[in-house]
CSV table of C-alpha atoms in Angstrom, one decimal:
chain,number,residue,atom,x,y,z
A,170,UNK,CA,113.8,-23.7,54.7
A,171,UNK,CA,109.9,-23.2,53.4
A,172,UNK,CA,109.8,-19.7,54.8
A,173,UNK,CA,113.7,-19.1,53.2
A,174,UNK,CA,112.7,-20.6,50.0
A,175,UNK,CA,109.8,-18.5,50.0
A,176,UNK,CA,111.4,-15.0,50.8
A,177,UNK,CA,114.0,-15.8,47.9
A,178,UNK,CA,111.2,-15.9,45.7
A,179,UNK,CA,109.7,-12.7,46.1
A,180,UNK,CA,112.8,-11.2,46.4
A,181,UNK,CA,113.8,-12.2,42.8
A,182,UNK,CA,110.2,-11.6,41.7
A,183,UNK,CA,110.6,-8.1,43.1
A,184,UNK,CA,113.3,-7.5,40.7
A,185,UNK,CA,112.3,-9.4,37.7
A,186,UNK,CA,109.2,-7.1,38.2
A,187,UNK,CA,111.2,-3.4,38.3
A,188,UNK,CA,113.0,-4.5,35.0
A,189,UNK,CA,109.8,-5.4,33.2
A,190,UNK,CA,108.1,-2.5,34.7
A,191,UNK,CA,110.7,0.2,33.8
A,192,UNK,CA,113.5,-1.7,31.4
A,193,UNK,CA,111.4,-3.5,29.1
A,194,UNK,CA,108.0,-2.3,29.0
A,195,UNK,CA,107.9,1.3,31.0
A,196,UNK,CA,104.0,2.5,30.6
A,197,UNK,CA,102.9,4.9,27.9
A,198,UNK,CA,100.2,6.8,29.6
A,199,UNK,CA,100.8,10.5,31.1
A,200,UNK,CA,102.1,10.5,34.8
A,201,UNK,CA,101.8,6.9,34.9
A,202,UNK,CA,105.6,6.0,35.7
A,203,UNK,CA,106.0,8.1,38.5
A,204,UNK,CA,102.8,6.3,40.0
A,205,UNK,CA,104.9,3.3,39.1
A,206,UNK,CA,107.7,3.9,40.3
A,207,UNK,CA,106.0,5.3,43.7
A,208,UNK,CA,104.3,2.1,44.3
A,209,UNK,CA,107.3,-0.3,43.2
A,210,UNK,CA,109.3,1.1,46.1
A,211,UNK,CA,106.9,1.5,48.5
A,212,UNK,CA,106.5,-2.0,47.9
A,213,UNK,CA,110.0,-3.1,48.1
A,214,UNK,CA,109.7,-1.1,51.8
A,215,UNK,CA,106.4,-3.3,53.1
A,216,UNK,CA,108.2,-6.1,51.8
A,217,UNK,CA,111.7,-5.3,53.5
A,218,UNK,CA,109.6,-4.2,56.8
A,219,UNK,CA,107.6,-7.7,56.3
A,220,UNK,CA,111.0,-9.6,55.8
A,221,UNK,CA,112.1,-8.2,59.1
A,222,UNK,CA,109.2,-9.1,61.2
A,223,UNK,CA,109.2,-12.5,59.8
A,224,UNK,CA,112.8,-13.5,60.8
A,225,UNK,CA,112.6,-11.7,64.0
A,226,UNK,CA,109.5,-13.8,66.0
A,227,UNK,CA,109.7,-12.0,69.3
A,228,UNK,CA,108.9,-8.7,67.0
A,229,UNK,CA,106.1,-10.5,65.0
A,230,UNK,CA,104.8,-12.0,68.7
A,231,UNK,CA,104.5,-8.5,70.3
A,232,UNK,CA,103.4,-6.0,66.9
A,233,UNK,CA,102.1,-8.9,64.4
A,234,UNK,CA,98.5,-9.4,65.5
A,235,UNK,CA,98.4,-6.0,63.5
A,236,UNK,CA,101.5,-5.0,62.0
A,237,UNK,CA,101.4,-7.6,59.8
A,238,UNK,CA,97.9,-7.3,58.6
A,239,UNK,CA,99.1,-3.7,57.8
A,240,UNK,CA,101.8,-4.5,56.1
A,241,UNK,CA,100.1,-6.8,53.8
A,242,UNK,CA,97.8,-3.8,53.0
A,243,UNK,CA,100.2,-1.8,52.0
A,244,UNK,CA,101.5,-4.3,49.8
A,245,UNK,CA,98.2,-4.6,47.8
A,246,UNK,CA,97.7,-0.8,47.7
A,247,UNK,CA,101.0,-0.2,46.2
A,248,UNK,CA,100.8,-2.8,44.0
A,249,UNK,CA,97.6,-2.2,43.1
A,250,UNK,CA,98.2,1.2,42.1
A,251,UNK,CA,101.7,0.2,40.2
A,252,UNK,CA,100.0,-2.3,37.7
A,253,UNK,CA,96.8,-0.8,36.7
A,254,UNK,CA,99.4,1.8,35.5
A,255,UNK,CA,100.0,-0.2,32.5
A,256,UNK,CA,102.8,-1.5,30.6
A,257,UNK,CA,105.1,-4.6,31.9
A,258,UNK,CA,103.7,-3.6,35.3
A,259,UNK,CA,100.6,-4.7,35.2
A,260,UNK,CA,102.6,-7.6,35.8
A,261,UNK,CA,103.1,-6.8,39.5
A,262,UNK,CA,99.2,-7.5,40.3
A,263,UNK,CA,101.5,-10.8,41.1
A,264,UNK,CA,102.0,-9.4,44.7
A,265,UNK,CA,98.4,-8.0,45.2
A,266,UNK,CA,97.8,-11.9,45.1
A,267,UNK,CA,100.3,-12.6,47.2
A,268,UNK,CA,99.2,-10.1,50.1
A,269,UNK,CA,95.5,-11.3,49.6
A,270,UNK,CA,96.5,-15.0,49.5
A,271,UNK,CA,98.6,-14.5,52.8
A,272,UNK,CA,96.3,-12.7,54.2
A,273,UNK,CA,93.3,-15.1,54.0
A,274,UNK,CA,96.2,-18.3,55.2
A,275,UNK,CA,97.1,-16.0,58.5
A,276,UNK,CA,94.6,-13.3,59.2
A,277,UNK,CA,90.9,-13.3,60.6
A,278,UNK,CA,88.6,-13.0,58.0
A,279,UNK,CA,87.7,-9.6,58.7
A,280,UNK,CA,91.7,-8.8,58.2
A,281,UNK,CA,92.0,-10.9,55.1
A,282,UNK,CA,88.7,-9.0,53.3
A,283,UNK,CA,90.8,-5.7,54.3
A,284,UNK,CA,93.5,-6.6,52.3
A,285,UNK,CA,91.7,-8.2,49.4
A,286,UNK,CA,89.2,-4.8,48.8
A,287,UNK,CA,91.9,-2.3,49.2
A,288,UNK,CA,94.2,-4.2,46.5
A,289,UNK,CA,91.1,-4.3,44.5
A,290,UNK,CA,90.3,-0.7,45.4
A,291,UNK,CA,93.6,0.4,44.1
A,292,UNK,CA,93.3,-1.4,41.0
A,293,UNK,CA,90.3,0.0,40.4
A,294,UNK,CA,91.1,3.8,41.0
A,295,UNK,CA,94.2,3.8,39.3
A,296,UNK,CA,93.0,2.0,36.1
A,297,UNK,CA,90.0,4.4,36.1
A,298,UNK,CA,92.4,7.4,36.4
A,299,UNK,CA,94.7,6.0,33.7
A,300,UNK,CA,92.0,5.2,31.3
A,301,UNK,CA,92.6,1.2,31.2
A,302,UNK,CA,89.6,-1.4,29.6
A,303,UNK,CA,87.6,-3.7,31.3
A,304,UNK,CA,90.4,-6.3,30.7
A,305,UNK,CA,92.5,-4.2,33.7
A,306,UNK,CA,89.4,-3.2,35.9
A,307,UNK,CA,87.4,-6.7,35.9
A,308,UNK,CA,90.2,-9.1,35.1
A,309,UNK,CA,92.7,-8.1,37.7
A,310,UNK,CA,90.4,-7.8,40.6
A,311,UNK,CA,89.7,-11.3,39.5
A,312,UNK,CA,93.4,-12.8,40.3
A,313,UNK,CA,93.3,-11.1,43.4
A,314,UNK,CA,89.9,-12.4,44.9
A,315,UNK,CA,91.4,-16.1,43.6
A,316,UNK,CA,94.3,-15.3,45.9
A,317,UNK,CA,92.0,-15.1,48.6
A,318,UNK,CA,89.7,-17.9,48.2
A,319,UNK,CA,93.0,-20.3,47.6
A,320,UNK,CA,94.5,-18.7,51.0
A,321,UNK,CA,91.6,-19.3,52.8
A,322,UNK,CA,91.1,-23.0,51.4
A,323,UNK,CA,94.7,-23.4,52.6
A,324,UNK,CA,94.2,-21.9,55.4
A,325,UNK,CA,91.4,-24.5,56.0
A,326,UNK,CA,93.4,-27.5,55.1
A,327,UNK,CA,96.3,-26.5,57.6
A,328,UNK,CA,93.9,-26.1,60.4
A,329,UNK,CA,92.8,-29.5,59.8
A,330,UNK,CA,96.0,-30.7,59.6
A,331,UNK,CA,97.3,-29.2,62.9
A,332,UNK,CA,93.9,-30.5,64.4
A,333,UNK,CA,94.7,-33.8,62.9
A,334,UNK,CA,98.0,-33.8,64.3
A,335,UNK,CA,97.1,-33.0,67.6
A,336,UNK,CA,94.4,-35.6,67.7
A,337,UNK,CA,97.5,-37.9,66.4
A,338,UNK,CA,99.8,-37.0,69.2
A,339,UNK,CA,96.7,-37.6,72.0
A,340,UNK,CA,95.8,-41.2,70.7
A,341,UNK,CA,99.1,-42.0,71.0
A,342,UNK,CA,99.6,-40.7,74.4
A,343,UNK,CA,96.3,-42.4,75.2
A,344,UNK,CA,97.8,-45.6,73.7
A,345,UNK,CA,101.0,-45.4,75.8
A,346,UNK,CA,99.3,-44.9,78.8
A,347,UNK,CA,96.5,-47.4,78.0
A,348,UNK,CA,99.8,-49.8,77.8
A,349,UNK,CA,101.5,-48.9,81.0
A,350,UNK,CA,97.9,-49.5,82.7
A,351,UNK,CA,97.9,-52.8,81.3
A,352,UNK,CA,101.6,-53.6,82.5
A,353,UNK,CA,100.6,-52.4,86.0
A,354,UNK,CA,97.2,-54.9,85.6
A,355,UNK,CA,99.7,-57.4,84.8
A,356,UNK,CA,102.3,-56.5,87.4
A,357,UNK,CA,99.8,-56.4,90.0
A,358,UNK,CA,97.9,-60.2,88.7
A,359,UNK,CA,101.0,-62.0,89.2
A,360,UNK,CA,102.1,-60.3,92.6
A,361,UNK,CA,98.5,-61.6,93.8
A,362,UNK,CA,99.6,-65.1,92.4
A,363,UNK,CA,103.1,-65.0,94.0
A,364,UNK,CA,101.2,-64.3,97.0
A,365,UNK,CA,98.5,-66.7,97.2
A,366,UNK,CA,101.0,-69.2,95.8
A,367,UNK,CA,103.1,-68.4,98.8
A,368,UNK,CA,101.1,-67.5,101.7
A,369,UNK,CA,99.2,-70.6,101.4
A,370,UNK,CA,102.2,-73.1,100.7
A,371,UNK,CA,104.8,-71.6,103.5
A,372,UNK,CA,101.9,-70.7,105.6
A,373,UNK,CA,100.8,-74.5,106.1
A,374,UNK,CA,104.5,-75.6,106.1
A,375,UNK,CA,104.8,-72.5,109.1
A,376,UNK,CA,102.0,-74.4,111.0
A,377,UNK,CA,104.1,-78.0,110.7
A,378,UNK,CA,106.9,-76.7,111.7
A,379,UNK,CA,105.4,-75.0,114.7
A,380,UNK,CA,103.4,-78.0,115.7
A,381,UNK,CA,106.9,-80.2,115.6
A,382,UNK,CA,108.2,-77.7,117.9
A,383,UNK,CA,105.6,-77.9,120.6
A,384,UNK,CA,106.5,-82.2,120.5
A,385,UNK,CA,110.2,-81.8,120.1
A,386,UNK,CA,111.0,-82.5,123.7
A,387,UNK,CA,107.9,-84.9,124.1
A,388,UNK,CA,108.1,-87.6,121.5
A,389,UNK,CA,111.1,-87.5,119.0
A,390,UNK,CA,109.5,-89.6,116.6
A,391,UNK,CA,106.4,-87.7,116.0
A,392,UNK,CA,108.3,-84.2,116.0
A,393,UNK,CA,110.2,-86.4,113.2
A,394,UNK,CA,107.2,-87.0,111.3
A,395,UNK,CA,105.9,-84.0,111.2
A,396,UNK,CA,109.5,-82.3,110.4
A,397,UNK,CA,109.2,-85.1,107.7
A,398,UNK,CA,105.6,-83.8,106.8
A,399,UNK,CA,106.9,-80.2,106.7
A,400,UNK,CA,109.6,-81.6,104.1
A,401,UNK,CA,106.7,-83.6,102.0
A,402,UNK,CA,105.0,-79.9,102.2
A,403,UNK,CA,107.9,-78.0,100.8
A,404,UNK,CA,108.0,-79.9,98.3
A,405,UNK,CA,104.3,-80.1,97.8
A,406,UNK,CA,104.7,-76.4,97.5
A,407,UNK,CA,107.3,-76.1,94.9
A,408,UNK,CA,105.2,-78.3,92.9
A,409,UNK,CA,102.2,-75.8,93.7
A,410,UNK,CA,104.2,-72.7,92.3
A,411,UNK,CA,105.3,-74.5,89.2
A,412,UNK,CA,101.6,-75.0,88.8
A,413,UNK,CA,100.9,-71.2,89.6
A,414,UNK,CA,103.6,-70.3,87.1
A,415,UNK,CA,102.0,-72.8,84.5
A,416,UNK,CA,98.6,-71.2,84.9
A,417,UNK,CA,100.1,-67.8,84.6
A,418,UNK,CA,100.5,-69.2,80.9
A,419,UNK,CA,98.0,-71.9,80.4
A,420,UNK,CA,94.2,-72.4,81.7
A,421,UNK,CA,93.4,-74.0,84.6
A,422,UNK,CA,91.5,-77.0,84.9
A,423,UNK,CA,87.6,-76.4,85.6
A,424,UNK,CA,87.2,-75.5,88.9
A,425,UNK,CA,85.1,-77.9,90.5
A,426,UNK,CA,88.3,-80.3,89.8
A,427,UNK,CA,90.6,-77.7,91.2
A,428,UNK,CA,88.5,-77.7,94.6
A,429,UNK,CA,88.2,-81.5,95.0
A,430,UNK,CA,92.5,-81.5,94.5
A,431,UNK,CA,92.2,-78.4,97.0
A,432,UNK,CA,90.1,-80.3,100.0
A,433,UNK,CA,91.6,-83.6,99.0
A,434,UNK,CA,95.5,-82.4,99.8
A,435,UNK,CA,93.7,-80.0,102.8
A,436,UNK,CA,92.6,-83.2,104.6
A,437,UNK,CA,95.7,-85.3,104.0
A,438,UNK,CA,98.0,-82.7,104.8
A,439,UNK,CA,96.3,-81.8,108.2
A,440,UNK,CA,94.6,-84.7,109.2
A,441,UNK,CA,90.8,-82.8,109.2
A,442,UNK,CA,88.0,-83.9,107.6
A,443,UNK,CA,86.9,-81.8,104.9
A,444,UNK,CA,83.9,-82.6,103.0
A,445,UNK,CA,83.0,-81.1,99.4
A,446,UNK,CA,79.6,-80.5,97.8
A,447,UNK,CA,78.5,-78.9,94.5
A,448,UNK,CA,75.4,-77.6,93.4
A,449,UNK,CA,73.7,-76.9,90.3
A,450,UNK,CA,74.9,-77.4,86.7
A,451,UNK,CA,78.5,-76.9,86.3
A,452,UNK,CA,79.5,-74.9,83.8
A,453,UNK,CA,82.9,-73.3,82.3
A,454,UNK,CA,84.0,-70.1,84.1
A,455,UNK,CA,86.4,-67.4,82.7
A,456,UNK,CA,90.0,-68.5,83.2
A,457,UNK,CA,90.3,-65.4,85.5
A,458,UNK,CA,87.2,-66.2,87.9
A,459,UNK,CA,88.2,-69.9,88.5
A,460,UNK,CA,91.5,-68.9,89.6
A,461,UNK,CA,90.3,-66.1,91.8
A,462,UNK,CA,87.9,-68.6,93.8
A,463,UNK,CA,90.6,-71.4,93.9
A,464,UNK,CA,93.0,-68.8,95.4
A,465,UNK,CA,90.2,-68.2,98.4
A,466,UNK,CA,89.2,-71.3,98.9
A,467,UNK,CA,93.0,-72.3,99.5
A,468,UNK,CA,93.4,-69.1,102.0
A,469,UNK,CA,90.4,-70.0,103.5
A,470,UNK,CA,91.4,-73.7,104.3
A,471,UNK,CA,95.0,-72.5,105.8
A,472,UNK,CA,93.4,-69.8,107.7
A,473,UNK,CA,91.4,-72.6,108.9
A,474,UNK,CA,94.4,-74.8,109.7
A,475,UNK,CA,95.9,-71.9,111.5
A,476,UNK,CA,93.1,-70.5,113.5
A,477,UNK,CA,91.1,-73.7,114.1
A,478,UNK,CA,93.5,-76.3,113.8
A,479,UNK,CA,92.0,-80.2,113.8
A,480,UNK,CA,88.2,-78.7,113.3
A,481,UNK,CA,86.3,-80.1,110.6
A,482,UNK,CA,85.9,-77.8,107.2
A,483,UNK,CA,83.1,-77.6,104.3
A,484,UNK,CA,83.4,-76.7,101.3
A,485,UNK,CA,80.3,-75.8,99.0
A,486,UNK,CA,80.7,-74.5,95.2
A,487,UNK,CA,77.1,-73.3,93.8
A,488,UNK,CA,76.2,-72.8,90.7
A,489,UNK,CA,73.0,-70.3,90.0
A,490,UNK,CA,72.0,-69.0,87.1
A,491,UNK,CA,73.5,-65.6,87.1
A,492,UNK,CA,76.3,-66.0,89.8
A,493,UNK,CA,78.8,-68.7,91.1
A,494,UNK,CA,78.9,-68.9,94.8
A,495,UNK,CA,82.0,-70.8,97.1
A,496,UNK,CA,80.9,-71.4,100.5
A,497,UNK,CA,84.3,-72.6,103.1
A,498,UNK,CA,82.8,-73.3,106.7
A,499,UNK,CA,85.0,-74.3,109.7
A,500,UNK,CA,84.2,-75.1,112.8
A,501,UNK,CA,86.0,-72.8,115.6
A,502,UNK,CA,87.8,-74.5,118.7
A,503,UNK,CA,85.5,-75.4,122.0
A,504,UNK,CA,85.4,-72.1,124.3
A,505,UNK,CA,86.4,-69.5,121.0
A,506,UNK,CA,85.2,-66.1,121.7
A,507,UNK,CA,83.4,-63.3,119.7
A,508,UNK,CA,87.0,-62.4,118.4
A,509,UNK,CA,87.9,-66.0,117.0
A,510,UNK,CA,89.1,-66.6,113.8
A,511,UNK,CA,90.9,-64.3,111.3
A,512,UNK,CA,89.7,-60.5,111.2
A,513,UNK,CA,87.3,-60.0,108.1
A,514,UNK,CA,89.7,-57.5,106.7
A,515,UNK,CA,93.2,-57.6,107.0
A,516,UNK,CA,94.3,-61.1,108.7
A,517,UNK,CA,96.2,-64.0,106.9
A,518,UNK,CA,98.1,-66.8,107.3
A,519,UNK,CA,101.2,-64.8,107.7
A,520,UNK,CA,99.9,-61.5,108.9
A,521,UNK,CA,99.8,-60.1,105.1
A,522,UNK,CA,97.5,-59.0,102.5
A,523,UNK,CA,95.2,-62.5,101.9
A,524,UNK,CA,91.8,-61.3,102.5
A,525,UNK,CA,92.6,-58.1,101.4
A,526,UNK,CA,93.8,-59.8,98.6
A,527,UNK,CA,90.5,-62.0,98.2
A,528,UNK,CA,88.6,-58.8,98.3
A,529,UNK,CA,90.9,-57.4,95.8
A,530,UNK,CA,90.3,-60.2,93.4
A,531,UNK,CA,86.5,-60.1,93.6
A,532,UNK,CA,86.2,-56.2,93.5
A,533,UNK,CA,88.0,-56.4,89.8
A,534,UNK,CA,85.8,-59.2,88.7
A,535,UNK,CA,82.7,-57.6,90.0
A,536,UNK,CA,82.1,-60.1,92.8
A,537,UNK,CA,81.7,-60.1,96.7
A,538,UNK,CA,83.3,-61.5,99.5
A,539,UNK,CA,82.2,-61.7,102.9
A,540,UNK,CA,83.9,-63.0,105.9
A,541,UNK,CA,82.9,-63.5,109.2
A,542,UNK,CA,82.0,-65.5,112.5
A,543,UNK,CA,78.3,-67.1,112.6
A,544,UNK,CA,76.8,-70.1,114.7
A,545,UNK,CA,80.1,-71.0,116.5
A,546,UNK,CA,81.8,-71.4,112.9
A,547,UNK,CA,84.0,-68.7,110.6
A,548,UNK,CA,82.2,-68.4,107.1
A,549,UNK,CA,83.5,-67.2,104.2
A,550,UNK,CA,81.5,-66.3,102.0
A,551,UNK,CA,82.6,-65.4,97.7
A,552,UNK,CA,79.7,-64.5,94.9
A,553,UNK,CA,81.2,-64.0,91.0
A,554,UNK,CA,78.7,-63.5,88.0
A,555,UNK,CA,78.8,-66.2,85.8
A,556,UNK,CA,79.8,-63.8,83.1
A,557,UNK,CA,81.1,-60.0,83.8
A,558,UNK,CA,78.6,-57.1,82.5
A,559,UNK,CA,80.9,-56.2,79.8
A,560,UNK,CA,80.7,-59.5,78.3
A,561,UNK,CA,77.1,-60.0,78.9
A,562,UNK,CA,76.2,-56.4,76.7
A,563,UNK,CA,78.9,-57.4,74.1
C-alpha cells in the first residue's frame, strides 16, 4: 500500500508539473521549452522504466543493483535541466529531490552522491546557459542536497529499525527457548522424584515380599507377618509419595530432621541397627540440596537392605565450612567378595537409574558422589557446597 500510495503521487505530481510547466507558466527565455519539454518526457520515461522495475521484483533482483541507480540519474538530469529552464518548471526541481532523496534511502553512498551532483550539475549548466540568477543556481542545488541528507538520515533510522527488529525477533527466540529449557529442567526434577520416591518405597516392599516367599512353606505365621509388614510398607509408601508430591510444592524440613525420620523408619522397617551422627554446626541448606542428599541417603539404605540384608548401617551428615558431606556405611555379609555390593555406576534397587540418578543430582548442584567397597564395608560417599558458585559471586 506505501509503495502504491507512493507511485500515485508522483504520478499526479508528474502531471500537475506538465500543466504548470507548459499550460500555465510555459518559460520565456529563447529555446528554453524545447529543453523543457525534452526533459519532462524523458522524465516521464525513467519514471515509467522505474515504475516497472519496482512492481516487477525478480527484474529489480537481477538488473537493480545498477539499473536503478541509473534510472534515478536520469531522473535528476532531466529534471535538472527542465527547471532551471524557467517558468512554472522550475517547479519540477520537486523530482531532482526525489531521485536524490531515494537515492541516499537505497543506494551506497558512492551511488547516492552520483545522483545528487549530476541533478545539481544539470541545474547548474542549464541555468548558466539560460541566463537564470543566483536564486536558480545556489537555491535549487540547495533543495536537492536536503533531499540527500534527509534520505540518508532515513536511510539511517530504517537500518536501525530493521537491526532493532532483528535483535527483537532473537530475544524472543532466546526467551522461548530459555522457557522450554526450563520445562525440560522441570520435567526432568520431578521424573528424578518419581523415581527416588518409587525405587526406594517398592524396592523395600520388593525385598518383604521376597523374604515372605523364602518362609512361605516354613512357618505361615511369619510369612504372614512379613506379608503384613509389606502391607504396613505400601502404605508407608503412599504416604512417602504424598510427601514427595508435597515437597514438589513446599520446602522440606531441614535435613538433619529428614535423616533421623530416614534411619529411624530404616531400622524399624528392617530390623538393622542404624546409628546416626552429625557433625559441625547445622545450618539451613538450599531447598534443592537437602532434597538431593535425602534422596541418596534413602537409596543408599535400600541398596543396603537389598545387598546386605540384616548388616548394621551408619549414617554420618557433616557440616564444614564450605561443603556439606553425607557419609552411609554398611557392613557387607560374612564371605562377600571384591564384587559385593551395588556397582558404583549403574546398580539400584530395581536394576534402574538410582546411582546414576545420585550422580545426576550432585553433577547439577555442583557436588560429588562416590561409591564404592572399602574395609569389608560399601561406602557411599556425597559432598555439596554449602552455597552453589553462582550464589556465592551474586
Amino acid at each position: 500500500m506505501p509503495r502504491t500510495l507512493n507511485w500515485l503521487a508522483r504520478t499526479l505530481g508528474y502531471v500537475w508539473l506538465g500543466l504548470l510547466a507548459f499550460l500555465v507558466a510555459p518559460p520565456s527565455a529563447p529555446f528554453a521549452l524545447p529543453v523543457q519539454i525534452a526533459g519532462y518526457v524523458l522524465l516521464g520515461l525513467a519514471l515509467l522504466a522505474w515504475a516497472v522495475m519496482d512492481a516487477y521484483p525478480p527484474a529489480t533482483a537481477r538488473y537493480g543493483t545498477w539499473a536503478v541507480p541509473v534510472l534515478r540519474g536520469v531522473i535528476a538530469v532531466a529534471a535538472g535541466f527542465a527547471c532551471a529552464a524557467g517558468g512554472g518548471g522550475t517547479a519540477m526541481v520537486a523530482f531532482v529531490f526525489v531521485a536524490a532523496m531515494a537515492a541516499g534511502v537505497n543506494d551506497s553512498l558512492t551511488a547516492a552522491l552520483a545522483v545528487t551532483g549530476s541533478g545539481i550539475l544539470a541545474i547548474e549548466v542549464s541555468g548558466l546557459a539560460f541566463g537564470q540568477g543566483l536564486g536558480t543556481l545556489l537555491g535549487l542545488p540547495a533543495i536537492v542536497l536536503s533531499g540527500l541528507v534527509i534520505g540518508r538520515n532515513w536511510g539511517a533510522y530504517r537500518v536501525q529499525a530493521e537491526q532493532a527488529a532483528a535483535l527483537l525477533a532473537q530475544r524472543e527466540q532466546l526467551q522461548a527457548e530459555q522457557r522450554r529449557a526450563d520445562l525440560l529442567d522441570e520435567r526432568a526434577r520431578i521424573a528424578r522424584e518419581i523415581h527416588d520416591v518409587l525405587a526406594h518405597s517398592l524396592g523395600a516392599l520388593g525385598i518383604q515380599i521376597q523374604a515372605a516367599r523364602s518362609v512361605l512353606h516354613k512357618d505361615a505365621d511369619q510369612a504372614g507377618e512379613m506379608l503384613a509388614a509389606a502391607q504396613q510398607m505400601a502404605a508407608e509408601g503412599l504416604v512417602e509419595t504424598r510427601r514427595a508430591v508435597q515437597a514438589l510444592r513446599t520446602d522440606t524440613l531441614p535435613l538433619n530432621e529428614e535423616l533421623a525420620l530416614v534411619t529411624d523408619t530404616h531400622a524399624q522397617r528392617y530390623h538393622v541397627p542404624v546409628s546416626y551422627d552429625t557433625g559441625g554446626v547445622p545450618a539451613a541448606l538450599p531447598p534443592e540440596a537437602t532434597l538431593a542428599l535425602l534422596r541418596i541417603a534413602q537409596e543408599a539404605l535400600v541398596n543396603a537392605a537389598k545387598h546386605a540384608a540384616g548388616q548394621p548401617v551408619a549414617v554420618r551428615l557433616d557440616y564444614g565450612d564450605a561443603d556439606v558431606r553425607l557419609t552411609v556405611r554398611n557392613d557387607l555379609p560374612p564371605g562377600a567378595g571384591a564384587d559385593a555390593g551395588p556397582p558404583a555406576d549403574v546398580s539400584t534397587v530395581d536394576g534402574g537409574y538410582g546411582l546414576t540418578g545420585m550422580h545426576e543430582r550432585l553433577r547439577l548442584l555442583d557436588g560429588t558422589l562416590e561409591a564404592g567397597r572399602r574395609d569389608g564395608q560399601w561406602i557411599v560417599t556425597a559432598e555439596l557446597p554449602r552455597r552453589r558458585p553462582e550464589i556465592m559471586t551474586s
